[in-house]
XYZ file of C-alpha atoms in Angstrom:
704
model
C 0.000 0.000 0.000
C 1.408 3.360 -0.956
C 1.377 6.500 1.146
C -1.748 8.638 0.851
C -0.181 11.802 2.300
C -2.006 14.246 4.511
C -3.367 16.741 2.010
C -7.106 17.114 1.559
C -8.272 16.230 -1.925
C -11.934 15.139 -1.752
C -12.412 14.614 -5.483
C -9.306 12.486 -5.755
C -10.283 10.597 -2.630
C -13.732 9.826 -4.034
C -12.242 8.614 -7.271
C -9.706 6.455 -5.442
C -12.373 5.050 -3.168
C -14.625 4.220 -6.099
C -11.748 2.500 -7.860
C -10.901 0.469 -4.745
C -14.532 -0.579 -4.373
C -14.784 -1.584 -8.000
C -11.629 -3.668 -7.839
C -12.760 -5.430 -4.669
C -16.212 -6.162 -6.037
C -14.879 -7.435 -9.339
C -12.314 -9.651 -7.673
C -14.642 -11.095 -5.069
C -17.881 -11.436 -7.000
C -16.633 -12.944 -10.242
C -20.155 -13.775 -11.523
C -23.111 -11.768 -12.869
C -24.906 -9.883 -10.121
C -28.311 -10.984 -8.918
C -30.138 -8.616 -6.607
C -30.626 -10.045 -3.135
C -31.852 -8.896 0.263
C -29.363 -6.735 2.157
C -31.296 -6.279 5.377
C -31.209 -9.878 6.468
C -27.596 -9.575 7.489
C -27.741 -6.090 8.930
C -31.094 -5.712 10.616
C -30.838 -8.890 12.655
C -28.464 -7.715 15.310
C -25.574 -9.996 16.036
C -27.091 -13.112 14.460
C -26.313 -15.361 11.513
C -28.439 -14.310 8.551
C -29.021 -17.731 7.033
C -32.548 -17.747 8.453
C -33.516 -14.354 7.023
C -35.080 -14.535 3.593
C -36.364 -10.986 3.256
C -35.779 -7.582 4.774
C -39.191 -7.643 6.398
C -38.664 -11.025 8.041
C -35.290 -9.936 9.350
C -36.615 -6.666 10.700
C -39.521 -8.426 12.415
C -37.142 -10.861 14.026
C -35.020 -7.992 15.268
C -38.014 -6.125 16.627
C -39.518 -9.062 18.480
C -36.392 -11.007 19.382
C -34.078 -10.867 22.316
C -32.470 -7.669 23.512
C -28.729 -7.089 23.346
C -28.309 -8.284 26.916
C -29.602 -11.689 25.760
C -26.830 -12.176 23.193
C -24.087 -14.686 24.004
C -20.903 -12.850 24.905
C -17.931 -13.432 22.658
C -15.815 -13.223 25.808
C -17.854 -15.841 27.645
C -16.012 -19.128 27.904
C -19.121 -20.825 29.283
C -21.705 -19.596 26.747
C -23.269 -16.886 28.910
C -25.304 -13.932 27.755
C -24.720 -10.493 29.246
C -27.887 -10.643 31.344
C -26.857 -14.061 32.721
C -23.282 -13.064 33.496
C -22.377 -12.451 37.138
C -20.189 -9.547 36.087
C -20.493 -6.079 34.598
C -20.599 -6.895 30.900
C -21.975 -5.274 27.754
C -22.565 -6.359 24.166
C -22.617 -4.159 21.046
C -23.902 -5.814 17.887
C -23.900 -5.090 14.153
C -27.240 -3.275 14.248
C -25.973 -0.827 16.857
C -22.756 -0.183 14.930
C -24.741 0.465 11.747
C -27.147 2.781 13.552
C -24.283 4.865 14.923
C -22.591 5.053 11.510
C -19.425 4.725 13.560
C -16.127 5.947 12.160
C -14.131 5.789 15.424
C -13.685 3.501 18.423
C -15.296 6.169 20.598
C -18.478 6.049 18.512
C -18.554 2.239 18.666
C -18.446 2.331 22.484
C -20.930 5.209 22.834
C -23.040 4.945 25.967
C -21.404 1.824 27.423
C -21.400 2.424 31.198
C -17.996 2.648 32.842
C -16.212 2.956 29.499
C -14.623 6.097 28.050
C -12.267 6.686 25.138
C -9.374 9.128 24.952
C -8.564 10.049 21.374
C -6.002 12.145 19.603
C -7.057 15.058 17.456
C -7.237 12.733 14.466
C -9.750 10.384 16.190
C -8.356 7.241 14.518
C -6.033 6.453 17.425
C -7.770 5.619 20.660
C -7.105 4.643 24.261
C -9.913 2.741 25.978
C -10.598 3.566 29.621
C -12.575 1.218 31.878
C -13.512 2.348 35.369
C -10.807 5.016 35.408
C -7.981 2.696 34.337
C -6.211 2.897 30.985
C -2.823 2.606 29.242
C 0.003 0.099 29.732
C -2.247 -2.940 29.303
C -4.577 -2.166 32.219
C -7.382 -2.692 29.706
C -6.849 -5.761 27.532
C -7.920 -4.947 23.968
C -8.454 -7.915 21.656
C -9.130 -7.960 17.911
C -10.185 -11.447 16.823
C -8.470 -12.679 19.969
C -5.162 -10.892 19.246
C -3.879 -8.576 21.991
C -3.330 -4.959 20.878
C -0.540 -3.457 23.020
C 0.931 -0.655 20.907
C 1.546 2.650 22.642
C 3.966 5.556 22.900
C 4.758 7.790 25.863
C 3.705 11.411 25.557
C 1.089 13.973 26.543
C -1.585 12.388 24.357
C -3.226 8.987 24.607
C -0.499 6.408 25.232
C -2.096 3.061 24.352
C -3.047 3.462 20.716
C -5.682 1.285 19.059
C -6.332 1.361 15.318
C -9.436 -0.560 14.129
C -11.963 0.510 11.494
C -15.588 0.102 12.664
C -16.694 -1.106 9.226
C -14.602 -4.259 9.724
C -16.249 -5.062 13.073
C -19.458 -7.029 13.641
C -19.619 -6.971 17.453
C -17.875 -5.683 20.565
C -17.977 -7.245 24.026
C -16.892 -5.491 27.215
C -16.197 -6.985 30.639
C -15.394 -4.494 33.380
C -13.065 -5.260 36.281
C -10.392 -7.904 37.014
C -12.991 -10.710 36.843
C -11.765 -10.886 33.236
C -8.507 -12.506 34.346
C -9.029 -15.572 32.146
C -8.407 -13.381 29.097
C -4.746 -12.607 29.667
C -2.323 -10.997 32.074
C -2.604 -7.400 33.241
C -6.296 -6.722 32.596
C -6.988 -5.107 35.968
C -9.411 -2.648 34.353
C -11.236 -5.084 32.114
C -11.375 -6.442 28.580
C -12.715 -5.089 25.287
C -12.989 -7.650 22.486
C -13.623 -6.662 18.862
C -14.784 -9.435 16.522
C -14.525 -8.849 12.769
C -17.018 -10.044 10.188
C -17.270 -13.643 8.992
C -18.497 -14.968 5.657
C -21.354 -16.724 7.474
C -22.605 -13.315 8.646
C -22.736 -12.082 5.065
C -23.841 -15.037 2.925
C -27.520 -15.981 2.842
C -28.794 -19.536 2.903
C -28.203 -21.132 -0.490
C -25.817 -18.446 -1.722
C -22.382 -19.249 -3.098
C -21.183 -15.667 -3.302
C -22.227 -12.188 -2.222
C -20.843 -8.670 -2.474
C -21.808 -5.224 -1.224
C -20.616 -1.653 -1.480
C -21.108 1.146 1.039
C -20.739 4.897 0.613
C -20.961 7.510 3.349
C -20.511 11.287 3.607
C -20.097 13.466 6.717
C -20.574 17.221 6.497
C -18.201 18.247 9.288
C -14.754 17.905 7.730
C -16.202 16.668 4.439
C -15.461 13.084 5.405
C -15.838 10.359 2.783
C -16.018 6.643 3.490
C -16.238 3.973 0.820
C -16.162 0.257 1.466
C -16.614 -3.021 -0.356
C -17.231 -6.514 0.964
C -17.165 -9.836 -0.853
C -17.686 -13.384 0.368
C -17.524 -16.803 -1.266
C -18.661 -20.217 -0.032
C -16.574 -23.039 -1.491
C -18.785 -25.652 0.171
C -20.313 -26.279 3.579
C -16.825 -26.819 4.989
C -15.057 -23.656 3.794
C -15.754 -19.998 3.050
C -13.883 -16.709 2.780
C -14.641 -13.009 3.216
C -12.706 -9.884 2.281
C -13.427 -6.275 3.164
C -11.763 -2.984 2.239
C -12.571 0.468 3.670
C -11.186 3.852 2.624
C -11.684 7.010 4.704
C -10.658 10.555 3.806
C -11.570 13.140 6.449
C -10.747 16.835 6.507
C -10.307 19.062 9.541
C -13.557 19.394 11.459
C -15.158 22.478 13.023
C -16.052 22.701 16.703
C -19.355 23.914 18.114
C -18.316 27.554 17.684
C -17.683 27.017 13.983
C -13.894 27.230 14.330
C -11.800 24.825 12.309
C -9.614 22.597 14.525
C -6.216 22.201 12.899
C -4.591 18.805 12.507
C -7.829 16.833 12.849
C -7.933 15.406 9.324
C -6.743 11.920 8.419
C -6.565 9.302 5.682
C -7.111 5.641 6.526
C -7.134 2.500 4.412
C -8.196 -0.716 6.157
C -8.952 -4.250 5.136
C -9.443 -7.807 6.248
C -9.380 -11.303 4.814
C -10.772 -14.211 6.832
C -11.341 -17.804 5.860
C -13.205 -20.412 7.877
C -12.534 -24.129 7.482
C -14.672 -26.794 9.154
C -12.753 -30.096 9.168
C -15.645 -31.842 10.947
C -19.130 -30.963 12.141
C -17.710 -30.219 15.574
C -14.550 -28.291 14.713
C -13.644 -25.005 13.076
C -10.468 -23.219 12.020
C -10.417 -19.476 11.312
C -7.438 -17.847 9.597
C -7.476 -14.067 9.377
C -5.578 -10.922 8.478
C -6.510 -7.371 9.484
C -4.497 -4.390 8.321
C -4.596 -0.619 8.160
C -2.536 2.322 6.977
C -3.092 5.763 8.495
C -1.614 9.203 7.787
C -2.092 12.422 9.736
C -0.379 15.597 10.946
C -0.182 16.977 14.472
C -2.400 19.833 15.599
C 0.548 22.231 15.413
C 1.509 20.940 11.978
C 5.141 20.339 12.991
C 4.862 16.524 13.022
C 3.688 14.032 10.419
C 2.700 10.478 11.303
C 2.465 7.331 9.209
C 1.226 4.090 10.776
C 1.025 0.600 9.320
C -0.625 -2.183 11.298
C -1.016 -5.871 10.466
C -2.574 -8.576 12.614
C -2.586 -12.274 11.724
C -4.725 -14.776 13.636
C -5.347 -18.521 13.647
C -8.138 -19.839 15.870
C -9.223 -23.440 16.248
C -11.979 -24.902 18.362
C -13.526 -28.334 18.737
C -16.548 -29.265 20.796
C -18.763 -32.316 21.047
C -22.101 -32.588 22.830
C -21.479 -36.289 23.360
C -18.168 -35.521 25.060
C -19.053 -32.798 27.529
C -15.500 -32.643 28.790
C -14.376 -31.281 25.402
C -14.730 -27.622 24.407
C -11.191 -26.825 23.318
C -9.953 -23.517 21.897
C -6.483 -22.738 20.567
C -5.736 -19.159 19.481
C -2.476 -17.885 18.046
C -1.750 -14.371 16.839
C 0.926 -12.001 15.605
C 0.462 -8.228 15.514
C 2.937 -5.794 14.003
C 2.706 -2.016 14.276
C 5.164 0.421 12.674
C 4.785 4.160 13.210
C 7.005 6.838 11.678
C 6.998 10.290 13.280
C 8.586 12.947 11.081
C 9.936 16.122 12.672
C 12.396 18.759 11.518
C 15.119 16.788 13.315
C 14.371 13.627 11.345
C 12.203 10.515 11.415
C 11.717 8.364 14.503
C 10.363 4.845 14.015
C 8.350 3.052 16.688
C 7.833 -0.672 16.213
C 6.019 -3.299 18.229
C 5.747 -6.994 17.457
C 3.303 -8.867 19.690
C 3.133 -12.658 19.709
C 0.288 -14.438 21.468
C -0.898 -17.949 22.312
C -4.072 -18.775 24.238
C -5.303 -22.314 24.952
C -8.291 -23.264 27.075
C -10.874 -25.991 27.518
C -14.208 -26.154 29.325
C -15.410 -29.437 30.809
C -19.024 -29.848 31.875
C -20.273 -32.453 34.345
C -22.616 -32.973 37.283
C -21.961 -34.034 40.865
C -25.332 -34.912 42.295
C -27.574 -31.876 41.894
C -24.647 -29.543 41.235
C -23.689 -28.659 37.651
C -20.067 -27.784 36.950
C -18.424 -25.871 34.114
C -14.678 -26.053 34.703
C -12.541 -23.843 32.473
C -8.778 -24.279 32.544
C -6.011 -23.067 30.292
C -2.974 -20.914 29.803
C -1.727 -17.986 27.746
C 1.626 -16.587 26.618
C 2.422 -13.140 25.253
C 5.600 -11.387 24.132
C 6.033 -7.696 23.287
C 9.156 -6.870 21.274
C 9.609 -3.081 21.272
C 12.111 -1.482 18.877
C 12.545 2.264 18.329
C 15.004 4.055 16.070
C 15.673 7.763 16.521
C 17.494 10.206 14.185
C 21.244 9.731 14.383
C 20.948 6.125 15.559
C 19.966 4.491 18.819
C 16.491 4.236 20.308
C 14.054 6.932 21.365
C 14.753 7.765 25.023
C 11.057 8.185 25.833
C 10.070 4.906 24.157
C 13.053 2.605 24.664
C 13.568 -0.776 23.052
C 13.140 -3.969 25.044
C 11.239 -7.220 25.429
C 8.524 -8.259 27.840
C 7.179 -11.787 28.238
C 3.978 -12.635 30.080
C 2.520 -16.052 30.704
C -0.158 -17.420 32.931
C -2.328 -20.397 33.783
C -5.777 -20.477 35.316
C -8.639 -22.672 36.442
C -12.223 -21.649 37.125
C -15.242 -23.663 38.245
C -18.765 -22.372 37.721
C -21.101 -24.342 39.991
C -24.879 -24.094 39.587
C -27.535 -25.435 41.936
C -31.147 -24.344 41.465
C -31.193 -20.746 42.806
C -27.453 -20.620 43.625
C -24.455 -19.983 41.376
C -20.848 -19.920 42.597
C -17.752 -19.144 40.526
C -14.323 -19.775 41.989
C -11.048 -19.350 40.181
C -7.292 -18.951 40.472
C -4.840 -17.414 38.022
C -1.041 -17.618 38.107
C 0.929 -14.847 36.323
C 4.634 -14.668 35.516
C 6.534 -11.912 33.712
C 10.061 -11.036 32.611
C 11.321 -7.715 31.212
C 14.666 -7.083 29.526
C 16.284 -4.007 28.015
C 19.101 -1.474 28.563
C 20.811 -3.704 31.111
C 17.611 -4.327 33.084
C 16.406 -7.883 33.704
C 13.290 -7.986 35.905
C 10.799 -10.729 36.662
C 7.986 -11.573 39.025
C 4.933 -13.746 39.591
C 1.725 -13.958 41.601
C -1.449 -15.997 42.158
C -4.734 -14.047 41.916
C -8.065 -15.433 43.220
C -11.660 -14.777 42.211
C -14.864 -15.751 43.997
C -18.408 -14.862 42.922
C -21.691 -15.849 44.553
C -25.021 -15.279 42.827
C -28.533 -15.995 44.094
C -31.959 -15.982 42.427
C -34.186 -16.028 45.531
C -37.652 -15.592 44.004
C -39.954 -18.008 42.164
C -42.798 -15.688 41.185
C -43.263 -14.850 37.517
C -42.454 -11.170 38.022
C -39.339 -11.753 40.145
C -37.928 -15.070 38.932
C -35.587 -13.145 36.635
C -34.089 -11.138 39.514
C -30.557 -12.121 40.504
C -28.108 -10.681 43.036
C -24.373 -11.311 43.094
C -21.213 -10.365 44.921
C -17.630 -10.724 43.703
C -14.128 -10.427 45.066
C -11.389 -10.600 42.424
C -7.718 -9.736 42.146
C -5.571 -8.863 39.146
C -1.858 -8.434 38.441
C -0.180 -6.098 35.924
C 3.534 -6.141 35.162
C 5.350 -2.878 34.265
C 5.850 -2.187 30.565
C 9.171 -1.594 28.841
C 8.443 2.130 28.456
C 7.370 2.600 32.084
C 10.566 0.971 33.323
C 13.191 2.306 30.927
C 11.992 5.783 29.872
C 14.824 8.357 29.985
C 16.026 11.538 28.284
C 15.350 15.285 28.405
C 11.839 16.663 27.960
C 11.757 18.626 24.680
C 10.654 22.221 24.226
C 10.706 24.957 26.850
C 10.717 22.649 29.881
C 14.048 20.779 29.686
C 13.777 18.457 32.680
C 15.045 14.842 32.609
C 13.050 11.615 32.726
C 14.722 8.995 34.889
C 14.411 5.229 34.351
C 13.252 3.062 37.241
C 14.371 -0.578 37.067
C 12.851 -1.176 40.512
C 9.205 -0.759 39.528
C 6.898 -3.294 41.139
C 3.862 -4.808 39.394
C 0.416 -3.416 40.173
C -2.051 -5.537 42.146
C -5.780 -4.807 41.908
C -8.288 -5.960 44.517
C -11.916 -5.398 43.579
C -15.222 -5.836 45.376
C -18.359 -5.725 43.256
C -22.041 -6.083 44.121
C -24.603 -6.223 41.356
C -28.018 -7.257 40.166
C -29.462 -8.640 36.943
C -33.153 -8.488 36.057
C -35.124 -9.761 33.082
C -38.848 -10.052 32.445
C -40.796 -10.961 29.315
C -44.435 -10.288 28.437
C -45.003 -7.270 30.650
C -47.825 -5.563 28.724
C -48.034 -7.915 25.729
C -46.411 -11.111 24.492
C -43.668 -9.286 22.581
C -42.248 -6.806 25.075
C -39.426 -7.329 27.564
C -37.189 -5.495 29.979
C -33.535 -6.094 30.838
C -31.478 -4.373 33.551
C -27.970 -4.691 34.994
C -26.590 -2.559 37.815
C -23.414 -2.774 39.877
C -21.381 -0.998 42.543
C -17.622 -1.586 42.615
C -14.605 -0.643 44.727
C -11.111 -1.216 43.333
C -7.858 -0.893 45.314
C -4.771 -0.907 43.099
C -1.645 -1.402 45.210
C 1.708 -0.127 43.861
C -0.073 1.920 41.185
C 2.462 3.130 38.604
C 2.582 6.786 37.608
C 4.913 9.737 37.104
C 6.184 11.565 40.175
C 8.224 14.747 40.245
C 11.746 14.812 41.612
C 13.245 17.411 43.968
C 10.339 19.520 45.329
C 12.690 22.430 46.157
C 13.608 22.993 42.506
C 13.258 26.722 41.681
C 12.346 26.296 37.990
C 8.694 26.530 36.831
C 8.952 22.905 35.707
C 9.979 19.822 37.716
C 13.663 19.056 38.179
C 12.955 15.499 37.040
C 10.185 12.965 36.565
C 10.217 9.231 37.094
C 7.691 6.414 37.018
C 7.261 5.265 40.592
C 4.956 3.025 42.568
C 2.319 4.991 44.454
C 1.093 3.373 47.650
C -2.265 2.748 46.002
C -5.055 4.055 43.845
C -8.649 3.751 45.004
C -11.532 3.826 42.536
C -15.207 3.255 43.200
C -18.361 3.753 41.226
C -21.832 2.737 40.115
C -22.983 1.489 36.701
C -26.417 0.931 35.174
C -27.612 -0.387 31.828
C -31.257 -1.046 31.004
C -33.534 -1.519 28.007
C -37.273 -1.902 27.478
C -38.342 -3.191 24.034
C -42.015 -3.201 23.038
C -41.525 -4.536 19.499
C -42.721 -1.306 17.855
C -40.065 0.673 19.723
C -37.567 0.703 22.551
C -36.200 2.955 25.282
C -32.882 2.539 27.057
C -30.947 4.157 29.874
C -27.321 3.720 30.936
C -25.288 5.580 33.536
C -21.972 5.529 35.357
C -20.493 7.546 38.204
C -16.816 6.969 39.025
C -14.534 8.588 41.603
C -10.892 7.889 42.300
C -7.606 9.117 43.714
C -4.052 7.917 44.238
C -1.844 8.182 47.322
C 1.946 8.281 47.258
C 4.278 6.581 49.724
C 4.335 9.659 51.962
C 0.545 9.724 52.244
C -0.088 12.657 49.888
C -3.352 12.197 48.007
C -3.880 13.264 44.366
C -6.805 13.099 41.968
C -6.524 10.442 39.273
C -6.468 12.273 35.945
C -7.893 9.212 34.158
C -11.272 9.314 35.923
C -13.951 9.924 33.249
C -16.993 12.143 33.601
C -20.108 10.959 35.337
C -22.371 10.088 32.430
C -26.040 9.380 31.713
C -27.184 8.198 28.277
C -30.782 7.810 27.142
C -31.973 6.355 23.857
C -35.342 6.067 22.125
C -36.178 4.222 18.915
C -39.440 3.769 16.982
C -40.145 1.260 14.187
C -42.503 1.998 11.272
C -43.526 0.649 7.850
C -43.578 -2.992 8.915
C -40.295 -2.393 10.746
C -38.429 -1.294 7.615
C -37.972 2.210 9.064
C -36.260 2.929 12.379
C -36.010 6.477 13.733
C -34.702 7.558 17.073
C -32.690 9.863 19.246
C -29.913 9.691 21.844
C -29.257 12.129 24.679
C -26.074 12.036 26.745
C -25.129 14.176 29.736
C -21.490 14.381 30.868
C -20.636 16.047 34.184
C -17.540 18.197 34.634
C -14.618 15.950 35.660
C -12.585 16.672 38.772
C -9.152 16.093 37.275
C -9.423 18.218 34.123
C -9.336 22.015 34.330
C -10.469 22.641 30.729
C -13.397 20.196 30.453
C -16.823 21.253 31.678
C -20.217 19.601 31.767
C -22.232 19.293 28.564
C -25.231 17.552 26.990
C -25.227 16.057 23.499
C -28.285 15.177 21.432
C -28.100 12.878 18.399
C -30.783 11.733 15.947
C -30.817 8.853 13.479
C -32.918 7.051 10.879
C -32.472 3.752 9.029
C -34.639 2.798 6.063
C -34.668 -0.446 4.094
C -35.776 1.051 0.765
C -36.179 -2.409 -0.735
C -34.479 -5.764 -0.544
C -31.434 -4.360 -2.353
C -30.791 -0.988 -0.754
C -30.470 0.377 2.769
C -30.110 4.087 3.574
C -28.770 5.494 6.861
C -28.999 9.054 8.150
C -27.630 10.503 11.365
C -27.004 13.839 13.068
C -24.398 13.968 15.838
C -24.258 16.923 18.250
C -27.555 18.266 16.950
C -27.346 21.536 18.907
C -23.716 22.268 17.957
C -22.369 22.140 21.514
C -18.762 23.197 22.125
C -17.129 20.709 24.489
C -13.884 19.003 25.516
C -13.293 15.296 26.172
C -12.843 14.785 29.919
C -9.767 12.600 29.296
C -7.955 15.128 27.095
C -4.599 16.411 28.379
C -4.966 20.074 29.466
C -1.176 20.566 29.356
C -1.248 20.414 25.547
C -3.971 23.048 25.170
C -7.706 22.867 24.633
C -8.844 20.424 21.953
C -12.521 20.928 21.150
C -14.564 18.026 19.814
C -16.599 18.152 16.561
C -19.662 20.361 16.314
C -22.828 19.371 14.484
C -22.192 16.575 11.980
C -24.654 15.226 9.416
C -24.021 11.729 8.054
C -25.640 10.074 5.048
C -24.841 6.554 3.882
C -26.160 3.813 1.632
C -25.426 0.105 1.218
C -26.160 -2.040 -1.857
C -25.881 -5.829 -1.759
C -25.815 -8.521 -4.467
C -25.468 -12.280 -4.300
C -26.124 -15.558 -5.999
């Protein structure tokens, strides 16, 4: 893939995007087009479309089917839905992603309680925050099971995720260290992105299918063009390919002022093949890649990023052998970022290798049902940076970090009682610049859930309590960072080879509630709520050196272990669906601080705003038309001096024109509010978010 530069050329971009779409469609279709239903695979949220023959049937199934909290979690290793899970979990499906017309990670995760996203000015690079924790692997981010660990030290978001929403079919979120079966270090939680499969795209009886999507956004004159093609060789093998091109100019904030450095170009794609050796086994081989170009807000830096992720995932299960539900995942992710300054080009590279193996055995002992999950995982980060004049970048030094762990968990169910007990062992080693560190720990988890009522109205009410611990090893950058701060504040960063791992200890108390047939046979309500308290011992963060230094900047800074960080909060997610419409409400309130070894208390600058999100949707024209609105209130955060409180209103409409064409319309920030992300860094100036943005898109599908 060649470089696309950073200049804005909408006409050229549209021509290039059209050419890319045409090439992809021609290569993947390969036969005369026959018009087919497009809504079957998009209106039925998060489900296989083989059972959807027409747009109307699919829409009716979506309207009268289960809510999102009833969908099986990708992250669940025991086949649980979100409403069944004794944890704070959320599911985002294809229908939600389409409705949001998402172009960023932040838009994909809109309204998820306890989750916030810190973005750069260009919006394509994102850091996910769960319950006030982010960066350095505190939140495990998975794409098709592959860990995404790339990050650079600086004033902006450190952990940088690049994933195009048009490649994604669903997102699952688990909040808190109860997610410790998904890899080392996830003391904040896990976010798993799953890309599209051929089975999601091909209808029953089809051998091939192809679609093209076009979208325009008024704010920044953003163009998106994508093409998807899938082919079924036989019942045992299929393949899908997707390509997406985005060209976005600099947006305007709510005051109508253009925000410099906010434009970007992005080319993304995926290829995934699924092979089914037997009726009970499946092998998925995939590639996901992207190339991004942008300039800094000040215009003095140019960035070029290339990312490639390769995955191989195998699973075998057999209902006749309940002890067998085996999964083997391997992955390799490579990220290369070039930062061009007047002094030269600095290259940041990260190669991440991963292996994850687990099995779930199911059996009964008397009246107790057991689901025992046991496995292990291994991960290696190989960091290499090259600065102008040779050597590595002082602020992002080279080095290697290896993490491995093993775990066992037993989920025991007896009538109204459910108990989950587990242990995880973690081990790490870190090498670089003469440092050779290692450590290990065992982390427990215990959860008790009860469903005490038998009446029809209350049988779906469940209470649970959890105590869980997590363990996060220091990263290469945290340990080895050094050098002189650039610009007008020339203080040194000092390495700290004596950093200890972080240990998180979390208490959580929650409730799940579900009820069907409240006012009629088609309606239902789902609700999850939780309170949590998280103590993170030896929390890692920057501390200033000599406090008597007379300069207006610190004499030095060094990553050190604080005594602890304490975070607590409340989360709510709920949805009522009447078939002809729905209404939802989610909320989160989080507070936190850190305390150094001398007992001095500071606010945590990664605590997101208290947030309340409401949504309303109405279905018309035999469910072919969906219109709705979203309202979100964000309170002023404590740790950010430039971010205030604000309320955003969005509106959307989706219309299945016929079985061949779907049209989407959306307005974000309807009242043109001027606001700042609560997680933005005030030391780099005020970065205002986009003002009113109108989006219009259309999707055409063919198959045969």
